Short mmCIF file of C-alpha atoms and ligand atoms in Angstrom, two decimals:
data_model
loop_
_atom_site.label_atom_id
_atom_site.label_comp_id
_atom_site.label_asym_id
_atom_site.label_seq_id
_atom_site.Cartn_x
_atom_site.Cartn_y
_atom_site.Cartn_z
CA MET P 4 -34.65 17.25 -7.51
CA THR P 5 -38.44 17.38 -8.67
CA ARG P 6 -38.02 19.92 -11.25
CA SER P 7 -35.52 18.20 -13.13
CA THR P 8 -36.75 14.81 -12.91
CA ARG P 9 -39.89 15.77 -14.13
CA THR P 10 -38.44 17.86 -17.11
CA ARG P 11 -35.75 14.86 -17.91
CA ALA P 12 -38.49 12.28 -17.57
CA ALA P 13 -41.09 14.19 -20.04
CA VAL P 14 -38.50 14.20 -22.34
CA THR P 15 -37.15 10.70 -22.29
CA ALA P 16 -39.97 9.38 -24.63
CA SER P 17 -39.21 11.69 -27.73
CA VAL P 18 -35.85 12.25 -28.22
CA VAL P 19 -36.25 13.13 -31.77
CA ALA P 20 -39.74 14.60 -32.02
CA ALA P 21 -38.80 17.24 -29.42
CA THR P 22 -39.03 20.72 -30.68
CA THR P 23 -35.23 21.30 -30.16
CA THR P 24 -33.89 24.65 -29.28
CA ALA P 25 -30.94 24.07 -31.63
CA LEU P 26 -30.66 21.30 -34.26
CA THR P 27 -27.18 21.14 -36.26
CA LEU P 28 -27.57 17.70 -37.95
CA SER P 29 -25.37 16.25 -40.58
CA ALA P 30 -27.05 13.15 -39.81
CA PRO P 31 -30.34 12.26 -38.52
CA LEU P 32 -30.76 11.53 -34.87
CA ALA P 33 -32.01 7.84 -33.99
CA SER P 34 -35.02 7.69 -31.93
CA ALA P 35 -35.32 7.02 -28.22
CA HIS P 36 -36.01 3.47 -28.79
CA ASP P 37 -32.73 2.43 -29.83
CA HIS P 38 -30.87 3.63 -26.77
CA GLY P 39 -28.82 0.64 -26.12
CA ARG P 40 -30.00 -1.37 -29.17
CA GLY P 41 -27.42 0.32 -31.49
CA ARG P 42 -26.77 0.08 -35.30
CA GLY P 43 -24.64 -2.65 -36.02
CA HIS P 44 -22.22 -3.35 -33.28
CA PHE P 45 -22.19 0.32 -32.05
CA THR P 46 -24.90 1.93 -29.93
CA ALA P 47 -26.26 4.93 -28.41
CA GLY P 48 -24.76 5.61 -24.92
CA ALA P 49 -27.62 5.67 -22.28
CA PRO P 50 -29.09 8.94 -21.52
CA GLY P 51 -28.46 8.23 -17.64
CA VAL P 52 -26.11 5.97 -15.57
CA GLY P 53 -29.28 4.17 -14.10
CA ASP P 54 -29.58 6.05 -10.94
CA ARG P 55 -33.21 5.14 -9.38
CA TYR P 56 -33.70 8.60 -8.16
CA TYR P 57 -32.53 10.72 -11.15
CA PRO P 58 -32.82 8.14 -14.28
CA LEU P 59 -31.32 10.92 -16.64
CA ALA P 60 -28.33 12.15 -14.23
CA GLY P 61 -25.28 11.15 -15.80
CA ASN P 62 -24.80 9.29 -19.24
CA GLY P 63 -23.52 6.03 -20.48
CA GLY P 64 -20.87 4.86 -22.73
CA TYR P 65 -18.04 7.10 -21.64
CA ASP P 66 -15.91 7.67 -18.82
CA VAL P 67 -14.42 11.57 -18.32
CA ARG P 68 -10.95 11.93 -16.95
CA HIS P 69 -10.68 15.71 -17.29
CA TYR P 70 -12.46 18.78 -17.87
CA ASP P 71 -10.87 22.06 -18.69
CA ILE P 72 -13.08 24.87 -18.49
CA THR P 73 -12.15 28.11 -19.86
CA GLY P 74 -14.94 30.86 -19.66
CA THR P 75 -15.80 34.80 -19.08
CA TYR P 76 -18.12 36.10 -16.56
CA ASP P 77 -19.87 39.46 -16.66
CA PRO P 78 -21.40 40.56 -13.28
CA ALA P 79 -23.08 43.04 -15.03
CA THR P 80 -25.18 41.01 -17.41
CA ASP P 81 -24.64 37.52 -15.43
CA VAL P 82 -23.34 36.10 -18.94
CA TRP P 83 -21.19 33.31 -18.65
CA SER P 84 -19.23 32.66 -22.12
CA ALA P 85 -17.05 29.42 -22.29
CA THR P 86 -15.56 26.51 -23.76
CA THR P 87 -15.11 23.27 -22.37
CA VAL P 88 -13.12 20.49 -23.34
CA ILE P 89 -14.04 17.24 -22.03
CA SER P 90 -11.32 14.41 -22.37
CA ALA P 91 -12.89 11.09 -22.19
CA ARG P 92 -12.76 7.45 -23.00
CA ALA P 93 -15.45 5.40 -24.50
CA THR P 94 -16.60 2.24 -22.70
CA ALA P 95 -18.71 0.91 -25.52
CA ASN P 96 -18.49 1.15 -29.59
CA LEU P 97 -20.66 4.66 -29.97
CA TYR P 98 -22.59 6.26 -32.87
CA ARG P 99 -24.17 8.81 -30.59
CA PHE P 100 -23.86 9.75 -27.02
CA ASP P 101 -25.45 12.32 -24.51
CA LEU P 102 -24.00 14.91 -22.16
CA ASP P 103 -25.96 16.75 -19.62
CA PHE P 104 -26.20 20.43 -20.21
CA ASP P 105 -29.27 22.44 -19.40
CA GLY P 106 -29.61 25.97 -20.50
CA MET P 107 -26.94 28.18 -22.41
CA THR P 108 -26.72 28.53 -26.48
CA ILE P 109 -24.12 26.53 -27.84
CA SER P 110 -22.32 27.97 -31.00
CA SER P 111 -19.71 24.72 -31.61
CA LEU P 112 -19.23 21.71 -30.61
CA ALA P 113 -16.68 19.15 -31.70
CA VAL P 114 -15.51 15.86 -31.12
CA ASN P 115 -12.03 14.62 -31.85
CA GLY P 116 -11.34 17.57 -33.88
CA LYS P 117 -14.36 17.29 -35.99
CA PRO P 118 -17.69 19.23 -35.80
CA ALA P 119 -20.40 16.95 -34.39
CA ALA P 120 -24.00 16.91 -34.87
CA TRP P 121 -25.81 17.40 -31.87
CA SER P 122 -29.28 18.47 -30.40
CA ARG P 123 -30.88 19.60 -27.07
CA VAL P 124 -33.76 17.45 -25.56
CA GLY P 125 -34.36 19.01 -22.39
CA ALA P 126 -31.43 18.84 -19.87
CA GLU P 127 -29.85 15.93 -22.56
CA LEU P 128 -27.49 17.03 -25.24
CA VAL P 129 -27.39 14.50 -27.72
CA VAL P 130 -24.01 14.33 -29.54
CA VAL P 131 -23.26 12.57 -33.09
CA PRO P 132 -19.62 12.56 -33.96
CA LYS P 133 -18.69 12.70 -37.37
CA HIS P 134 -16.77 9.39 -36.98
CA LYS P 135 -18.14 6.62 -34.65
CA VAL P 136 -16.14 5.83 -31.45
CA LYS P 137 -14.50 2.47 -30.65
CA ALA P 138 -14.74 1.23 -27.36
CA GLY P 139 -11.43 1.98 -25.38
CA SER P 140 -10.67 4.88 -27.46
CA ALA P 141 -10.17 8.75 -26.29
CA ILE P 142 -13.00 11.32 -26.73
CA THR P 143 -12.22 14.79 -26.96
CA ILE P 144 -15.26 17.20 -26.72
CA ARG P 145 -14.93 20.56 -27.23
CA ALA P 146 -18.15 22.92 -26.64
CA THR P 147 -18.16 26.72 -26.77
CA TYR P 148 -21.71 28.51 -25.48
CA THR P 149 -22.84 31.36 -23.93
CA GLY P 150 -25.91 32.49 -21.77
CA VAL P 151 -26.92 33.09 -18.30
CA PRO P 152 -26.33 29.84 -16.52
CA LYS P 153 -29.59 28.26 -15.27
CA GLU P 154 -30.28 27.86 -11.66
CA PHE P 155 -31.83 25.13 -9.68
CA LEU P 156 -34.52 24.63 -7.03
CA LEU P 157 -33.77 21.88 -4.75
CA PRO P 158 -36.94 20.63 -2.89
CA LEU P 159 -37.03 20.42 0.60
CA GLY P 160 -40.26 19.27 1.90
CA ASP P 161 -42.89 22.01 1.25
CA THR P 162 -40.24 24.68 0.39
CA THR P 163 -37.22 24.91 -2.00
CA LEU P 164 -33.70 26.52 -1.89
CA ARG P 165 -31.85 28.09 -4.74
CA THR P 166 -28.78 26.23 -6.01
CA GLY P 167 -26.73 26.34 -9.08
CA PHE P 168 -24.87 28.93 -10.75
CA MET P 169 -26.22 32.22 -8.72
CA ALA P 170 -25.47 35.39 -9.51
CA THR P 171 -24.60 37.63 -6.45
CA ASP P 172 -24.29 41.43 -6.12
CA ASP P 173 -20.51 41.41 -7.23
CA GLY P 174 -20.38 38.00 -8.86
CA ALA P 175 -21.37 34.56 -8.83
CA THR P 176 -21.66 31.37 -6.54
CA VAL P 177 -21.92 27.88 -7.85
CA ALA P 178 -23.09 25.20 -5.43
CA GLY P 179 -25.85 22.73 -5.06
CA GLN P 180 -26.97 19.04 -5.13
CA PRO P 181 -27.18 16.62 -6.97
CA ASP P 182 -26.97 17.55 -10.54
CA VAL P 183 -26.50 21.43 -10.83
CA ALA P 184 -23.10 20.97 -12.80
CA ALA P 185 -25.05 20.97 -16.01
CA GLY P 186 -26.25 24.40 -15.84
CA TRP P 187 -23.02 25.89 -16.59
CA PHE P 188 -20.83 23.10 -18.16
CA PRO P 189 -21.52 20.19 -20.45
CA VAL P 190 -20.90 17.22 -18.19
CA ASN P 191 -21.29 13.48 -17.12
CA ASP P 192 -23.60 15.01 -14.02
CA HIS P 193 -23.51 12.03 -11.99
CA PRO P 194 -20.98 11.28 -8.88
CA ARG P 195 -20.21 7.91 -10.52
CA ASP P 196 -17.84 9.54 -12.94
CA LYS P 197 -15.38 11.59 -11.35
CA ALA P 198 -12.78 13.50 -13.09
CA ALA P 199 -9.87 16.13 -12.61
CA TYR P 200 -10.53 19.45 -13.38
CA ASP P 201 -9.01 22.63 -14.64
CA PHE P 202 -10.65 26.11 -14.56
CA HIS P 203 -9.56 29.29 -16.60
CA VAL P 204 -11.98 32.02 -15.38
CA THR P 205 -11.78 35.35 -16.41
CA VAL P 206 -13.67 38.16 -14.62
CA PRO P 207 -13.44 42.17 -14.39
CA ARG P 208 -10.30 43.78 -12.97
CA GLY P 209 -10.84 43.97 -9.10
CA LEU P 210 -12.53 40.65 -8.75
CA GLY P 211 -11.42 37.48 -7.73
CA VAL P 212 -11.82 33.77 -8.34
CA VAL P 213 -12.15 30.74 -5.86
CA ALA P 214 -12.48 27.51 -6.95
CA ASN P 215 -11.33 23.74 -5.91
CA GLY P 216 -7.97 22.73 -5.56
CA PHE P 217 -4.85 25.12 -6.41
CA LEU P 218 -4.75 28.49 -7.61
CA VAL P 219 -1.98 28.19 -10.31
CA GLY P 220 -2.35 31.23 -12.11
CA GLN P 221 -3.35 35.18 -12.31
CA HIS P 222 -3.19 37.03 -14.91
CA THR P 223 -4.15 40.66 -15.30
CA GLN P 224 -4.61 42.39 -19.19
CA GLY P 225 -6.47 45.66 -19.58
CA SER P 226 -9.65 45.42 -17.43
CA ALA P 227 -9.66 41.91 -17.13
CA THR P 228 -8.11 39.28 -14.85
CA ARG P 229 -7.81 35.51 -15.39
CA PHE P 230 -7.59 32.81 -12.34
CA ASP P 231 -6.39 29.71 -12.98
CA TRP P 232 -7.34 27.00 -10.79
CA HIS P 233 -5.98 23.45 -10.80
CA ALA P 234 -8.15 20.47 -9.01
CA PRO P 235 -6.32 17.26 -10.01
CA GLU P 236 -7.97 14.91 -7.52
CA PRO P 237 -10.88 13.10 -9.22
CA MET P 238 -14.23 15.07 -8.18
CA ALA P 239 -17.56 14.33 -8.55
CA SER P 240 -19.29 17.16 -11.06
CA TYR P 241 -21.57 18.87 -8.32
CA LEU P 242 -18.63 19.44 -6.18
CA ALA P 243 -17.18 21.82 -8.97
CA THR P 244 -17.34 25.28 -7.70
CA ILE P 245 -15.95 28.70 -9.25
CA ASP P 246 -17.03 31.44 -6.96
CA ILE P 247 -16.63 35.11 -8.39
CA GLY P 248 -16.43 38.26 -6.34
CA GLN P 249 -14.57 40.50 -3.80
CA TRP P 250 -12.65 38.43 -1.84
CA ASP P 251 -10.48 38.73 1.32
CA VAL P 252 -8.19 35.81 0.75
CA ARG P 253 -5.92 33.95 3.57
CA GLN P 254 -3.32 31.30 2.75
CA SER P 255 -1.82 29.50 5.60
CA THR P 256 -0.54 26.04 6.32
CA THR P 257 -1.99 23.45 9.01
CA LEU P 258 0.21 21.95 11.47
CA SER P 259 0.10 18.91 9.72
CA GLY P 260 1.45 20.75 6.44
CA LEU P 261 -1.69 21.05 4.73
CA PRO P 262 -2.04 24.34 2.43
CA VAL P 263 -5.27 26.49 3.34
CA TYR P 264 -6.88 28.71 1.13
CA ASP P 265 -9.75 30.64 2.50
CA ALA P 266 -11.99 33.50 1.01
CA VAL P 267 -14.48 35.60 2.92
CA ASP P 268 -16.48 38.29 1.26
CA PRO P 269 -14.98 41.58 2.77
CA ASP P 270 -18.52 42.81 3.39
CA LEU P 271 -19.12 40.27 6.11
CA LEU P 272 -15.80 41.37 7.83
CA THR P 273 -17.20 44.50 8.37
CA ASP P 274 -20.22 43.15 10.67
CA PRO P 275 -18.96 43.21 14.24
CA THR P 276 -20.67 39.87 15.20
CA LEU P 277 -20.10 37.91 11.99
CA GLY P 278 -16.90 38.94 11.05
CA PRO P 279 -14.88 37.81 14.49
CA SER P 280 -16.89 34.44 14.45
CA ILE P 281 -16.23 33.71 10.84
CA ASN P 282 -12.77 34.06 11.34
CA ALA P 283 -12.44 32.34 14.80
CA SER P 284 -14.13 29.32 12.97
CA LEU P 285 -11.58 29.35 10.09
CA ALA P 286 -8.72 29.45 12.25
CA ARG P 287 -9.89 26.11 13.66
CA GLN P 288 -10.04 24.12 10.22
CA GLY P 289 -6.43 22.56 10.76
CA GLU P 290 -7.57 21.54 14.54
CA ILE P 291 -11.00 20.21 13.09
CA VAL P 292 -9.11 18.26 10.32
CA GLY P 293 -6.80 16.65 12.65
CA VAL P 294 -9.65 15.37 14.86
CA LEU P 295 -11.53 14.13 11.96
CA SER P 296 -8.23 12.76 10.78
CA SER P 297 -7.88 10.76 14.11
CA ALA P 298 -11.25 9.33 13.58
CA PHE P 299 -11.26 8.51 9.51
CA GLY P 300 -7.67 8.43 8.66
CA LYS P 301 -5.58 10.85 6.64
CA TYR P 302 -7.56 13.69 5.20
CA PRO P 303 -7.78 12.45 1.48
CA PHE P 304 -6.76 15.89 -0.16
CA ALA P 305 -4.05 17.90 -0.80
CA THR P 306 -5.46 21.31 0.26
CA VAL P 307 -8.28 22.62 2.31
CA GLY P 308 -9.95 25.79 2.90
CA ALA P 309 -13.50 27.84 2.71
CA ILE P 310 -15.60 30.16 0.64
CA VAL P 311 -17.99 32.25 2.51
CA ASP P 312 -19.83 34.82 0.66
CA ASP P 313 -21.94 37.63 1.48
CA GLN P 314 -25.23 36.41 -0.20
CA ASP P 315 -28.69 36.99 1.23
CA ASP P 316 -30.49 34.03 -0.20
CA LEU P 317 -27.71 31.32 0.03
CA GLY P 318 -29.41 29.41 2.47
CA PHE P 319 -26.68 26.25 2.69
CA ALA P 320 -23.26 25.16 3.00
CA LEU P 321 -21.92 22.69 0.48
CA GLU P 322 -19.22 20.20 0.62
CA THR P 323 -17.23 21.31 -2.68
CA GLN P 324 -14.26 19.51 -2.63
CA THR P 325 -11.35 20.73 -0.71
CA ARG P 326 -13.05 24.16 -0.37
CA PRO P 327 -16.67 24.04 0.94
CA VAL P 328 -19.02 26.94 0.10
CA TYR P 329 -20.67 28.39 3.53
CA SER P 330 -23.71 30.42 3.99
CA LYS P 331 -23.17 33.43 6.39
CA TYR P 332 -26.12 32.38 8.13
CA PHE P 333 -24.46 29.47 9.94
CA TRP P 334 -22.67 32.32 11.99
CA PRO P 335 -22.42 33.53 14.64
CA ASP P 336 -23.36 30.34 16.58
CA GLY P 337 -22.57 27.00 15.50
CA GLY P 338 -20.20 27.86 12.42
CA ASP P 339 -17.47 25.42 14.07
CA SER P 340 -19.70 22.43 13.75
CA VAL P 341 -20.81 23.49 10.33
CA ILE P 342 -17.28 23.43 9.29
CA ALA P 343 -16.58 20.03 11.06
CA HIS P 344 -19.59 18.73 9.09
CA GLU P 345 -18.28 19.73 5.77
CA LEU P 346 -14.89 18.85 6.21
CA ALA P 347 -16.24 15.37 7.26
CA HIS P 348 -17.83 15.31 3.64
CA GLN P 349 -14.51 15.21 2.21
CA TRP P 350 -14.15 11.65 3.42
CA TYR P 351 -17.67 10.72 3.30
CA GLY P 352 -19.26 12.26 0.11
CA ASP P 353 -16.42 13.79 -1.74
CA TYR P 354 -13.34 10.98 -1.57
CA VAL P 355 -16.19 8.44 -1.10
CA ALA P 356 -19.07 9.79 -3.24
CA LEU P 357 -22.21 8.30 -3.79
CA GLU P 358 -23.02 5.55 -6.19
CA GLN P 359 -26.68 6.42 -6.11
CA TRP P 360 -28.44 9.54 -4.67
CA GLN P 361 -30.63 7.30 -2.85
CA ASP P 362 -27.63 6.50 -0.48
CA ILE P 363 -27.50 10.28 0.74
CA TRP P 364 -27.57 9.24 4.45
CA LEU P 365 -23.94 7.76 3.76
CA ASN P 366 -22.90 11.38 3.36
CA GLU P 367 -25.23 13.06 5.83
CA GLY P 368 -25.08 10.59 8.48
CA TRP P 369 -21.17 10.64 8.73
CA ALA P 370 -21.16 14.28 8.48
CA THR P 371 -23.63 14.88 11.18
CA TYR P 372 -21.75 11.98 13.07
CA ALA P 373 -18.67 14.03 12.82
CA GLU P 374 -20.35 17.16 14.33
CA TRP P 375 -20.86 14.84 17.37
CA ILE P 376 -17.25 13.89 17.54
CA TRP P 377 -16.53 17.47 17.30
CA GLY P 378 -18.84 18.24 20.09
CA GLU P 379 -17.11 15.36 22.24
CA HIS P 380 -13.59 16.90 21.39
CA GLU P 381 -15.10 20.22 22.66
CA GLY P 382 -16.05 18.70 25.86
CA PHE P 383 -20.03 19.40 25.12
CA PHE P 384 -21.46 16.20 24.58
CA THR P 385 -20.55 12.65 23.02
CA PRO P 386 -22.24 10.83 20.05
CA GLN P 387 -24.03 8.46 22.62
CA ASP P 388 -25.34 11.47 24.20
CA ALA P 389 -26.89 12.85 20.88
CA PHE P 390 -28.34 9.38 20.42
CA ASP P 391 -29.54 8.93 23.70
CA PHE P 392 -30.93 12.64 23.65
CA TYR P 393 -32.99 12.22 20.70
CA TYR P 394 -33.94 8.60 21.26
CA ALA P 395 -35.86 10.09 24.43
CA GLU P 396 -36.80 13.35 22.85
CA ILE P 397 -38.65 12.43 19.57
CA PRO P 398 -42.15 10.80 20.72
CA ASP P 399 -42.68 7.16 19.19
CA ASP P 400 -45.44 8.37 16.98
CA ASP P 401 -43.47 11.14 15.42
CA ALA P 402 -43.30 11.39 11.71
CA PHE P 403 -39.39 11.52 12.17
CA TRP P 404 -39.52 7.65 12.82
CA ASP P 405 -41.80 7.31 9.88
CA PHE P 406 -39.02 8.48 7.28
CA VAL P 407 -37.19 5.62 5.93
CA VAL P 408 -33.50 6.80 5.71
CA GLY P 409 -32.18 4.45 3.06
CA GLU P 410 -35.02 5.26 0.44
CA PRO P 411 -35.71 8.99 1.54
CA PRO P 412 -38.57 10.43 -0.18
CA HIS P 413 -37.74 12.02 -3.69
CA ASP P 414 -38.86 15.55 -2.78
CA ASP P 415 -37.20 15.32 0.68
CA LEU P 416 -33.72 13.83 0.07
CA PHE P 417 -32.34 16.18 2.54
CA GLY P 418 -35.12 15.65 5.16
CA ASN P 419 -34.02 16.34 8.73
CA PRO P 420 -33.96 12.34 9.57
CA VAL P 421 -31.18 11.83 6.95
CA TYR P 422 -29.03 13.68 9.33
CA ILE P 423 -30.16 12.44 12.81
CA ARG P 424 -31.47 9.38 12.10
CA GLY P 425 -28.34 8.77 9.84
CA GLY P 426 -25.96 9.74 12.65
CA MET P 427 -28.01 7.62 14.93
CA THR P 428 -27.64 4.50 12.91
CA LEU P 429 -23.81 4.87 13.05
CA GLN P 430 -23.97 4.98 16.91
CA ALA P 431 -26.48 1.83 17.19
CA LEU P 432 -23.67 0.13 14.91
CA ARG P 433 -21.07 1.45 17.31
CA ASN P 434 -23.03 0.14 20.17
CA ARG P 435 -23.37 -3.67 18.39
CA VAL P 436 -20.01 -4.01 17.11
CA GLY P 437 -17.84 -2.05 19.65
CA ASP P 438 -15.66 0.90 19.32
CA ASP P 439 -12.65 -1.34 17.78
CA ALA P 440 -14.70 -2.37 14.83
CA PHE P 441 -16.41 0.58 14.62
CA TRP P 442 -13.51 2.97 14.06
CA GLN P 443 -12.05 0.07 11.98
CA ILE P 444 -15.22 0.01 9.38
CA ALA P 445 -14.91 4.18 9.50
CA ARG P 446 -11.38 3.95 8.17
CA GLN P 447 -11.62 0.73 6.06
CA TRP P 448 -14.57 2.25 4.27
CA VAL P 449 -12.50 5.30 3.07
CA GLN P 450 -9.81 2.98 2.27
CA GLU P 451 -11.72 0.65 0.10
CA GLN P 452 -14.07 2.88 -1.64
CA GLY P 453 -11.51 6.03 -1.69
CA GLY P 454 -11.08 7.85 -4.95
CA GLY P 455 -15.00 6.15 -6.25
CA THR P 456 -18.13 5.68 -4.82
CA GLY P 457 -20.04 3.30 -2.46
CA THR P 458 -23.46 2.10 -1.66
CA THR P 459 -25.37 1.27 1.54
CA ALA P 460 -25.34 -2.35 0.60
CA GLN P 461 -21.27 -2.42 0.48
CA PHE P 462 -21.15 -0.43 3.74
CA ILE P 463 -23.25 -3.12 5.38
CA ALA P 464 -21.46 -5.59 3.65
CA LEU P 465 -18.04 -4.21 5.40
CA ALA P 466 -19.62 -3.70 8.86
CA GLU P 467 -20.23 -7.30 8.73
CA ARG P 468 -17.00 -8.44 7.49
CA VAL P 469 -15.04 -6.26 9.99
CA SER P 470 -16.97 -7.08 13.02
CA GLY P 471 -17.75 -10.79 12.23
CA GLN P 472 -21.53 -10.21 13.11
CA GLN P 473 -24.46 -10.39 11.08
CA LEU P 474 -26.18 -6.78 10.93
CA ASP P 475 -29.20 -7.08 8.75
CA ASP P 476 -31.39 -6.48 11.72
CA LEU P 477 -29.69 -3.54 12.70
CA PHE P 478 -29.55 -1.96 9.19
CA ASP P 479 -33.32 -2.88 8.57
CA ALA P 480 -34.41 -1.51 11.72
CA TRP P 481 -32.55 1.88 11.55
CA LEU P 482 -32.48 2.72 7.74
CA PHE P 483 -35.41 0.61 6.11
CA THR P 484 -38.10 0.72 8.42
CA GLY P 485 -40.54 3.75 9.07
CA SER P 486 -40.94 3.32 12.76
CA LYS P 487 -38.84 3.62 15.85
CA PRO P 488 -36.14 1.23 16.19
CA ALA P 489 -36.33 -1.02 19.77
CA ALA P 490 -33.68 0.19 22.13
CA THR P 491 -31.69 -2.99 21.62
CA SER P 492 -28.09 -0.82 21.88
CA PRO P 493 -26.29 -2.69 24.77
CA LEU P 494 -24.08 0.29 25.62
CA ALA P 495 -26.89 2.74 25.94
CA ARG P 496 -27.21 4.49 29.35
CA SER P 497 -30.18 4.48 31.25
CA ALA P 498 -30.16 8.67 31.46
CA VAL P 499 -27.84 11.38 29.92
CA ALA P 500 -26.43 13.51 32.63
CA PRO P 501 -28.31 16.93 32.72
CA LYS P 502 -25.06 19.00 31.61
CA ASP P 503 -24.91 16.67 28.40
CA ILE P 504 -28.56 17.10 28.15
CA ALA P 505 -28.22 20.83 27.96
CA ALA P 506 -25.09 20.87 25.56
CA VAL P 507 -26.81 18.20 23.09
CA ARG P 508 -30.10 20.61 23.12
CA THR P 509 -28.13 23.48 22.58
CA TRP P 510 -26.56 21.85 19.32
CA ASP P 511 -29.99 20.74 18.33
CA GLU P 512 -31.44 24.14 18.41
CA GLN P 513 -28.61 25.67 16.07
CA PHE P 514 -29.13 22.31 13.95
CA THR P 515 -32.76 23.03 13.41
CA LYS P 516 -32.05 26.62 12.87
CA ARG P 517 -29.54 25.71 10.15
CA LEU P 518 -32.38 23.21 8.42
CA SER P 519 -34.84 26.30 8.62
CA VAL P 520 -32.29 28.33 6.65
CA GLY P 521 -31.45 25.38 4.27
CA ARG P 522 -29.26 22.65 4.39
CA TYR P 523 -25.54 21.74 4.78
ZN1 ZN Y 615 -24.02 17.71 4.33
#
């Protein structure tokens, strides 16, 4: 995210000198220069986790176990007033540490029950607890704040996409990548620090709230209703969502016994084209989970579902854990494929999250590949057809081949090749190692990295371990070289059958349309 990178880069040099919007100090803050150097044997937690693309995303010195977010949203003013309690454990001796928090006005902040000193420097919230924190000990941070949550603009080549905590005509939608959580709660905002979440969201009576995990409570008192959502499975911060508005809620159970919770804006259901096609796609979620489970192993979470809002400028879908958020623009055509994509992210993106944003192809390549798997299940075309189609269709000198998928441009992290060339990389791997090894790699990746994160280097190492082959040449050509890889796939056919070309072309037209709307 260019905007956020720029803002954050500009502030690193002047942690103290900045004219902070709020400064409540009982002790002077140390300068940026002693980040990591420390005072005695106590140090300042790093202002970032060390992500090359987003140097100030996340923070060092602690590991969050749980976020408890209790807030009230007023759709009339878009004001979100909340208290977030963060339960963390120190991983270093700390006299100071950062949280990511971008915007909003803090009224109080306490660490381990004692008021703490703090300052705001760009998107960094610098916290100085009254008592130093020893490595291994518990840190409980309680922050109370209010304001209109900040929105974010995700750069997409020459355009941008509205993301974050977005006000809608009847409430709000919360979704975005890579570091939007900091817009509505103080957070260690990087996928490396997963945590469990509880949301207690109060809205005007008549409105609903949908979030990740399970609805465990709903209480109406006077003119307001509080919804309690419990998401116990460790989750990357950008995947946290609360979606406020009028919802048509459907609860069911898949054939395999997985609880389904879907929420659709009733306005969409009155549309004679959109309503039935959205409903038809959502009705297939159990079948899609089944197909993907056969490929990738057991679905990694205890619930599933969808959130589809009637929001005119929501141009994307996001794999918000257990309950993806979908743009209405992905219907009436191709919606099943988008659901296959977001559900595939539950394995590749959510359960196995990114260790660094540079490796985004691990998310989008696999999710695109899942759409091709679904295409095969539907009898349309196979992943090999898709591979052959793009290999033949995209001219050798097209900019598509210049894009280095393993190191995408900062301002085009979600460029088209991350999806298509990412998916083709997996098919090239499959052709090299054979079906048995390929599916073993797919499943073992989830088993070994599940619950945490993974890197491209780890993925390559696993592929080599499982296949017993040296694969540097293949991954160098497909991920790290800005030119068209040679056609070395031993199983590639000389030509795609005309009917299959037509089916891939249809998918490609829908894919291109989706990317013209936004991303997913
Ligand atoms: Zn995706």
